[in-house]
Amino acid sequence: MLDILKKTYYRLPPFINRIAYLVPIEYRLGGKTFIETLNFIHESERWPSEKLRKYQAYMLKNILNYAVKHIPYYRGIKLSGNAFRDLEKFPIIDKNEIIENIHLFIPKNISKLKVSMDTTGGTSGRQMRFYVDNKAYAKEWAFIISLWQRVGYQLGDKIISIRGGSILFKNSIWREQPIYNAIELSPFHLNPKTLPKYLGIIRHTKPKFIHGYPSAITILAKYIINNNITDLPKTKAILLASEGTYPGQRELIEQAFKTKTFTWYGQSEKVVLAGECEHSKIYHVFPQYGFIELLGKDGSIINQDNPSEEGEITGTSFITYTMPCIRYRTRDYATWNCNT
């Protein structure tokens, strides 16, 4: 249902969309669910590791019980009540497994009014369609906002965002996004003729943050440096999203905008979320968002006793029950860092 409402919202004329500004931003981002989740994140960040471990056990137990009861793919798995041991009974899956057996992953008790259809990016060749709880978007926003707050973001801060699908912009290079108080600039119209217009919008908007694809912001950064542009408004940080950053990109962007960059890691499937902090470029995983495992080349689980060994990020989501990804292989790789 929520996906239908979102499509309808994006088709409305801009002057109607602006009515959203009359609604407090907490409610634009998800209302009660957003507020409660953000408060929970702030509270649980101070929990000792043992309490967080108990929380993960509780969430895992609920997800696994739901999956065995309602999702045909997991029918027949016998649970003991020990969440971490029970997780090992579940098969490790990937996107192809879900695509080829989609009918087995759709729960028997699904209500189309309480879920939305989402998709993966399809950059690996196959796009996966899947259901998520309507409340998952509010929860996701709460986690993202908590990440942005690490570099000084406050709810309602003006943002320039350079990301999004081409269908949102059509023939324009910009559009308003009242949901999170942003001016969205098209990443598809960046060229020598339009770049001065992009910078003009940034000057006029005076954003506290610039948010977007590293590849798009790099194009702007090169233009700024090559043309010795020094009159852009000061921003608190550049929020790099949805893509990996390559060697030299961050340095180039920071040189051009004269501010720090900040990035995080997540997926459309919503299984693992991790982000940098104000002190380090090392990613800190949210234990409240999902349960992470690193999968070795031989299929074994790499634990934190072997911090130098690289493994595939494999996750189990806590924020959506409809089609929870359990032990889901992301095709991304990492190593543990036990010094932070």
Tab-separated table of C-alpha atoms in Angstrom:
chain	number	residue	atom	x	y	z
A	1	MET	CA	0.000	0.000	0.000
A	2	LEU	CA	2.741	2.471	0.957
A	3	ASP	CA	4.458	2.038	-2.414
A	4	ILE	CA	1.221	3.040	-4.168
A	5	LEU	CA	0.923	6.140	-1.979
A	6	LYS	CA	4.544	7.058	-2.725
A	7	LYS	CA	4.013	6.761	-6.486
A	8	THR	CA	0.882	8.897	-6.206
A	9	TYR	CA	2.780	11.489	-4.159
A	10	TYR	CA	5.527	11.805	-6.774
A	11	ARG	CA	2.944	12.325	-9.530
A	12	LEU	CA	1.312	15.255	-7.738
A	13	PRO	CA	2.097	18.820	-8.865
A	14	PRO	CA	4.887	20.484	-6.831
A	15	PHE	CA	2.551	23.060	-5.271
A	16	ILE	CA	0.513	20.233	-3.722
A	17	ASN	CA	3.622	18.406	-2.488
A	18	ARG	CA	4.658	21.587	-0.655
A	19	ILE	CA	1.726	21.122	1.695
A	20	ALA	CA	3.928	18.501	3.377
A	21	TYR	CA	6.021	21.360	4.823
A	22	LEU	CA	3.078	22.114	7.136
A	23	VAL	CA	3.595	18.724	8.793
A	24	PRO	CA	6.383	18.453	11.425
A	25	ILE	CA	9.347	16.628	9.915
A	26	GLU	CA	9.150	13.810	12.482
A	27	TYR	CA	5.761	12.876	11.042
A	28	ARG	CA	6.914	13.257	7.439
A	29	LEU	CA	9.585	10.672	8.197
A	30	GLY	CA	7.228	8.157	9.774
A	31	GLY	CA	5.468	9.605	12.786
A	32	LYS	CA	5.219	7.521	15.947
A	33	THR	CA	7.286	4.631	14.532
A	34	PHE	CA	10.079	7.002	13.468
A	35	ILE	CA	10.119	8.852	16.796
A	36	GLU	CA	10.085	5.680	18.901
A	37	THR	CA	12.810	4.034	16.801
A	38	LEU	CA	15.083	7.091	16.920
A	39	ASN	CA	14.642	7.357	20.701
A	40	PHE	CA	15.377	3.637	21.035
A	41	ILE	CA	18.582	3.959	18.981
A	42	HIS	CA	19.826	6.802	21.180
A	43	GLU	CA	18.975	4.886	24.355
A	44	SER	CA	20.436	1.534	23.257
A	45	GLU	CA	23.696	3.112	22.060
A	46	ARG	CA	24.573	3.390	25.758
A	47	TRP	CA	23.753	-0.220	26.569
A	48	PRO	CA	26.572	-2.567	27.598
A	49	SER	CA	27.463	-5.288	25.103
A	50	GLU	CA	25.738	-7.998	27.128
A	51	LYS	CA	22.407	-6.145	27.025
A	52	LEU	CA	22.733	-5.624	23.266
A	53	ARG	CA	23.470	-9.329	22.877
A	54	LYS	CA	20.278	-10.184	24.781
A	55	TYR	CA	18.336	-7.794	22.557
A	56	GLN	CA	19.709	-9.499	19.441
A	57	ALA	CA	18.741	-12.903	20.849
A	58	TYR	CA	15.213	-11.627	21.487
A	59	MET	CA	14.854	-10.180	17.971
A	60	LEU	CA	16.350	-13.261	16.320
A	61	LYS	CA	14.011	-15.537	18.227
A	62	ASN	CA	10.977	-13.533	17.055
A	63	ILE	CA	12.112	-13.415	13.415
A	64	LEU	CA	12.959	-17.123	13.270
A	65	ASN	CA	9.679	-18.129	14.917
A	66	TYR	CA	7.758	-15.994	12.447
A	67	ALA	CA	9.658	-17.443	9.475
A	68	VAL	CA	9.060	-21.078	10.466
A	69	LYS	CA	5.383	-20.427	11.155
A	70	HIS	CA	4.468	-18.301	8.129
A	71	ILE	CA	7.055	-18.643	5.335
A	72	PRO	CA	6.856	-21.878	3.288
A	73	TYR	CA	10.577	-21.865	2.449
A	74	TYR	CA	11.428	-22.418	6.127
A	75	ARG	CA	8.732	-24.972	6.903
A	76	GLY	CA	10.042	-27.952	8.827
A	77	ILE	CA	12.911	-26.240	10.657
A	78	LYS	CA	12.768	-27.266	14.316
A	79	LEU	CA	13.588	-24.515	16.781
A	80	SER	CA	15.074	-25.114	20.211
A	81	GLY	CA	14.566	-21.653	21.693
A	82	ASN	CA	18.280	-20.794	21.609
A	83	ALA	CA	18.236	-18.058	18.983
A	84	PHE	CA	21.896	-18.136	17.980
A	85	ARG	CA	22.011	-21.927	17.666
A	86	ASP	CA	18.668	-21.948	15.849
A	87	LEU	CA	20.001	-19.428	13.322
A	88	GLU	CA	22.622	-21.987	12.270
A	89	LYS	CA	19.789	-24.328	11.192
A	90	PHE	CA	18.662	-21.837	8.535
A	91	PRO	CA	20.154	-22.070	5.053
A	92	ILE	CA	22.361	-19.286	3.759
A	93	ILE	CA	20.538	-17.667	0.828
A	94	ASP	CA	21.180	-15.039	-1.822
A	95	LYS	CA	19.210	-12.914	-4.238
A	96	ASN	CA	19.030	-15.617	-6.900
A	97	GLU	CA	17.571	-18.111	-4.434
A	98	ILE	CA	14.764	-15.701	-3.586
A	99	ILE	CA	14.091	-14.774	-7.232
A	100	GLU	CA	13.858	-18.410	-8.315
A	101	ASN	CA	11.655	-19.434	-5.358
A	102	ILE	CA	9.771	-16.218	-4.701
A	103	HIS	CA	6.465	-18.014	-4.052
A	104	LEU	CA	8.091	-19.863	-1.150
A	105	PHE	CA	9.306	-16.658	0.505
A	106	ILE	CA	5.948	-14.853	0.550
A	107	PRO	CA	4.300	-15.447	3.947
A	108	LYS	CA	0.937	-17.154	4.106
A	109	ASN	CA	-0.550	-14.405	6.286
A	110	ILE	CA	0.484	-11.437	4.125
A	111	SER	CA	-1.805	-8.387	4.021
A	112	LYS	CA	-1.259	-6.163	0.989
A	113	LEU	CA	-2.517	-3.196	3.028
A	114	LYS	CA	0.360	-3.519	5.523
A	115	VAL	CA	3.242	-4.082	3.106
A	116	SER	CA	4.942	-2.402	0.163
A	117	MET	CA	6.813	-3.700	-2.852
A	118	ASP	CA	10.493	-2.787	-3.043
A	119	THR	CA	13.320	-3.721	-5.405
A	120	THR	CA	17.060	-4.148	-5.305
A	121	GLY	CA	19.193	-1.949	-7.524
A	122	GLY	CA	19.890	-4.636	-10.098
A	123	THR	CA	23.533	-3.592	-10.524
A	124	SER	CA	24.637	-7.239	-10.352
A	125	GLY	CA	22.463	-8.168	-13.313
A	126	ARG	CA	19.190	-9.322	-11.719
A	127	GLN	CA	16.708	-7.115	-9.925
A	128	MET	CA	14.821	-8.658	-7.031
A	129	ARG	CA	11.311	-7.615	-6.052
A	130	PHE	CA	10.251	-8.206	-2.470
A	131	TYR	CA	7.777	-7.077	0.185
A	132	VAL	CA	8.651	-5.001	3.242
A	133	ASP	CA	6.535	-3.840	6.180
A	134	ASN	CA	5.115	-0.339	5.774
A	135	LYS	CA	6.739	0.599	9.088
A	136	ALA	CA	10.167	-0.446	7.801
A	137	TYR	CA	10.583	2.883	5.992
A	138	ALA	CA	10.048	4.875	9.193
A	139	LYS	CA	12.497	2.611	11.050
A	140	GLU	CA	15.046	2.921	8.234
A	141	TRP	CA	14.788	6.722	8.341
A	142	ALA	CA	15.371	6.681	12.092
A	143	PHE	CA	18.619	4.752	11.648
A	144	ILE	CA	19.778	7.002	8.787
A	145	ILE	CA	18.999	10.161	10.750
A	146	SER	CA	20.915	8.787	13.734
A	147	LEU	CA	23.891	8.311	11.401
A	148	TRP	CA	23.658	11.853	10.065
A	149	GLN	CA	23.462	13.174	13.619
A	150	ARG	CA	26.997	11.859	14.151
A	151	VAL	CA	28.223	14.718	11.945
A	152	GLY	CA	25.953	17.426	13.300
A	153	TYR	CA	22.671	16.966	11.446
A	154	GLN	CA	19.540	18.268	13.161
A	155	LEU	CA	16.016	17.400	12.071
A	156	GLY	CA	14.854	19.900	9.488
A	157	ASP	CA	18.301	20.998	8.301
A	158	LYS	CA	18.233	22.038	4.640
A	159	ILE	CA	19.838	19.455	2.346
A	160	ILE	CA	20.908	19.353	-1.294
A	161	SER	CA	20.533	15.763	-2.533
A	162	ILE	CA	22.106	14.572	-5.791
A	163	ARG	CA	20.599	11.140	-6.281
A	164	GLY	CA	17.395	9.396	-7.359
A	165	GLY	CA	15.853	7.809	-10.436
A	166	SER	CA	15.561	9.603	-13.769
A	167	ILE	CA	11.769	9.284	-13.716
A	168	LEU	CA	11.631	11.728	-10.793
A	169	PHE	CA	13.243	14.561	-12.754
A	170	LYS	CA	11.989	14.087	-16.323
A	171	ASN	CA	13.323	17.164	-18.155
A	172	SER	CA	14.229	19.189	-15.068
A	173	ILE	CA	17.541	19.228	-13.195
A	174	TRP	CA	15.895	19.735	-9.792
A	175	ARG	CA	12.798	19.093	-7.707
A	176	GLU	CA	11.672	19.793	-4.171
A	177	GLN	CA	11.550	16.952	-1.650
A	178	PRO	CA	9.563	18.149	1.384
A	179	ILE	CA	9.783	14.758	3.147
A	180	TYR	CA	13.263	15.485	4.482
A	181	ASN	CA	13.516	19.171	3.588
A	182	ALA	CA	15.704	18.714	0.530
A	183	ILE	CA	16.240	20.114	-2.917
A	184	GLU	CA	16.968	17.098	-5.099
A	185	LEU	CA	19.279	17.624	-8.067
A	186	SER	CA	19.326	15.189	-10.954
A	187	PRO	CA	22.441	12.994	-11.204
A	188	PHE	CA	21.571	12.392	-14.879
A	189	HIS	CA	21.949	15.930	-16.253
A	190	LEU	CA	25.461	16.761	-15.080
A	191	ASN	CA	27.428	18.252	-17.985
A	192	PRO	CA	29.554	21.352	-18.661
A	193	LYS	CA	26.488	23.399	-19.669
A	194	THR	CA	24.396	22.550	-16.600
A	195	LEU	CA	27.058	22.493	-13.884
A	196	PRO	CA	26.914	26.288	-13.309
A	197	LYS	CA	23.152	25.916	-12.748
A	198	TYR	CA	23.766	23.200	-10.144
A	199	LEU	CA	26.190	25.455	-8.297
A	200	GLY	CA	23.714	28.329	-8.552
A	201	ILE	CA	21.072	26.219	-6.819
A	202	ILE	CA	23.559	25.299	-4.078
A	203	ARG	CA	24.405	28.986	-3.553
A	204	HIS	CA	20.732	29.937	-3.387
A	205	THR	CA	19.727	27.053	-1.096
A	206	LYS	CA	22.665	27.393	1.331
A	207	PRO	CA	22.333	23.769	2.490
A	208	LYS	CA	23.720	22.522	5.776
A	209	PHE	CA	24.550	19.190	4.057
A	210	ILE	CA	25.022	17.839	0.541
A	211	HIS	CA	23.864	14.259	0.106
A	212	GLY	CA	24.215	11.976	-2.894
A	213	TYR	CA	26.079	9.568	-5.112
A	214	PRO	CA	29.882	9.876	-4.811
A	215	SER	CA	30.172	9.655	-8.623
A	216	ALA	CA	27.820	12.618	-9.137
A	217	ILE	CA	29.371	14.753	-6.410
A	218	THR	CA	32.832	13.983	-7.816
A	219	ILE	CA	31.800	15.529	-11.146
A	220	LEU	CA	30.805	18.690	-9.311
A	221	ALA	CA	34.003	18.625	-7.247
A	222	LYS	CA	36.229	18.436	-10.343
A	223	TYR	CA	34.377	21.361	-11.915
A	224	ILE	CA	34.766	23.424	-8.726
A	225	ILE	CA	38.507	22.772	-8.521
A	226	ASN	CA	39.201	23.203	-12.236
A	227	ASN	CA	37.381	26.537	-12.276
A	228	ASN	CA	38.786	27.756	-8.951
A	229	ILE	CA	35.308	28.332	-7.500
A	230	THR	CA	35.548	29.589	-3.914
A	231	ASP	CA	32.199	31.240	-3.171
A	232	LEU	CA	30.072	28.218	-2.277
A	233	PRO	CA	28.248	28.265	1.081
A	234	LYS	CA	29.892	26.357	3.914
A	235	THR	CA	28.379	22.930	4.586
A	236	LYS	CA	28.813	20.776	7.697
A	237	ALA	CA	29.510	17.567	5.738
A	238	ILE	CA	29.054	15.773	2.436
A	239	LEU	CA	26.912	12.661	2.951
A	240	LEU	CA	28.033	10.039	0.413
A	241	ALA	CA	25.305	7.464	-0.245
A	242	SER	CA	24.294	4.431	-2.317
A	243	GLU	CA	27.690	3.791	-3.930
A	244	GLY	CA	31.160	2.807	-2.853
A	245	THR	CA	33.856	5.469	-2.886
A	246	TYR	CA	37.068	4.979	-4.839
A	247	PRO	CA	40.605	5.989	-3.821
A	248	GLY	CA	41.003	9.730	-4.175
A	249	GLN	CA	37.283	10.538	-4.430
A	250	ARG	CA	36.832	11.609	-0.835
A	251	GLU	CA	39.967	13.740	-0.865
A	252	LEU	CA	38.820	15.425	-4.084
A	253	ILE	CA	35.333	16.142	-2.720
A	254	GLU	CA	36.699	17.446	0.588
A	255	GLN	CA	39.145	19.710	-1.251
A	256	ALA	CA	36.404	21.156	-3.458
A	257	PHE	CA	33.760	21.726	-0.764
A	258	LYS	CA	36.212	22.393	2.076
A	259	THR	CA	34.401	20.098	4.476
A	260	LYS	CA	34.480	16.496	5.643
A	261	THR	CA	32.825	13.531	3.955
A	262	PHE	CA	30.748	10.901	5.711
A	263	THR	CA	29.441	7.585	4.448
A	264	TRP	CA	27.636	4.433	5.538
A	265	TYR	CA	26.777	0.954	4.269
A	266	GLY	CA	23.351	-0.626	3.744
A	267	GLN	CA	21.168	-2.401	1.197
A	268	SER	CA	17.635	-2.216	-0.206
A	269	GLU	CA	17.077	-5.627	1.422
A	270	LYS	CA	17.644	-3.984	4.831
A	271	VAL	CA	19.764	-6.695	6.452
A	272	VAL	CA	22.861	-4.838	7.684
A	273	LEU	CA	23.474	-1.156	8.370
A	274	ALA	CA	26.824	0.292	9.379
A	275	GLY	CA	28.271	3.775	9.351
A	276	GLU	CA	31.267	5.866	10.173
A	277	CYS	CA	31.383	8.126	13.203
A	278	GLU	CA	32.789	11.561	13.909
A	279	HIS	CA	36.084	10.006	15.059
A	280	SER	CA	36.852	7.197	12.602
A	281	LYS	CA	36.400	5.985	9.023
A	282	ILE	CA	35.845	2.442	10.341
A	283	TYR	CA	32.251	1.275	9.953
A	284	HIS	CA	30.297	0.639	13.149
A	285	VAL	CA	27.553	-1.966	12.685
A	286	PHE	CA	24.108	-1.305	14.200
A	287	PRO	CA	23.337	-4.397	16.333
A	288	GLN	CA	19.751	-3.081	16.710
A	289	TYR	CA	19.161	-3.196	12.931
A	290	GLY	CA	20.103	-6.778	12.155
A	291	PHE	CA	22.439	-9.653	12.923
A	292	ILE	CA	25.647	-9.820	10.887
A	293	GLU	CA	27.827	-12.809	10.047
A	294	LEU	CA	30.982	-12.872	7.914
A	295	LEU	CA	31.058	-15.876	5.606
A	296	GLY	CA	34.421	-17.363	4.649
A	297	LYS	CA	35.278	-18.803	1.235
A	298	ASP	CA	34.696	-22.325	2.553
A	299	GLY	CA	31.278	-21.382	3.939
A	300	SER	CA	32.465	-21.173	7.538
A	301	ILE	CA	31.593	-18.256	9.779
A	302	ILE	CA	34.477	-15.898	10.503
A	303	ASN	CA	34.284	-14.711	14.098
A	304	GLN	CA	36.040	-11.825	15.759
A	305	ASP	CA	38.860	-14.109	16.889
A	306	ASN	CA	40.132	-13.921	13.287
A	307	PRO	CA	39.890	-10.168	12.611
A	308	SER	CA	42.269	-10.134	9.640
A	309	GLU	CA	40.312	-12.667	7.584
A	310	GLU	CA	37.995	-11.205	4.940
A	311	GLY	CA	34.467	-12.578	4.684
A	312	GLU	CA	31.227	-11.990	2.833
A	313	ILE	CA	28.717	-9.850	4.724
A	314	THR	CA	25.715	-12.029	5.512
A	315	GLY	CA	22.809	-10.593	7.461
A	316	THR	CA	19.470	-11.220	9.117
A	317	SER	CA	17.089	-8.253	9.230
A	318	PHE	CA	15.296	-7.069	12.369
A	319	ILE	CA	13.262	-4.180	10.910
A	320	THR	CA	10.862	-5.999	8.576
A	321	TYR	CA	8.931	-9.221	9.157
A	322	THR	CA	6.976	-9.604	5.919
A	323	MET	CA	9.783	-11.206	3.908
A	324	PRO	CA	12.683	-11.176	6.376
A	325	CYS	CA	16.040	-11.866	4.787
A	326	ILE	CA	17.577	-14.537	7.001
A	327	ARG	CA	21.298	-15.310	6.554
A	328	TYR	CA	21.231	-13.321	3.335
A	329	ARG	CA	24.458	-13.039	1.348
A	330	THR	CA	25.074	-9.456	0.228
A	331	ARG	CA	28.040	-10.119	-2.130
A	332	ASP	CA	29.974	-7.465	-0.212
A	333	TYR	CA	33.093	-8.206	1.829
A	334	ALA	CA	34.614	-6.916	5.050
A	335	THR	CA	36.901	-7.773	7.947
A	336	TRP	CA	36.242	-7.411	11.662
A	337	ASN	CA	37.956	-4.573	13.494
A	338	CYS	CA	38.088	-5.346	17.187
A	339	ASN	CA	40.029	-2.244	18.260
A	340	THR	CA	37.055	0.148	18.330
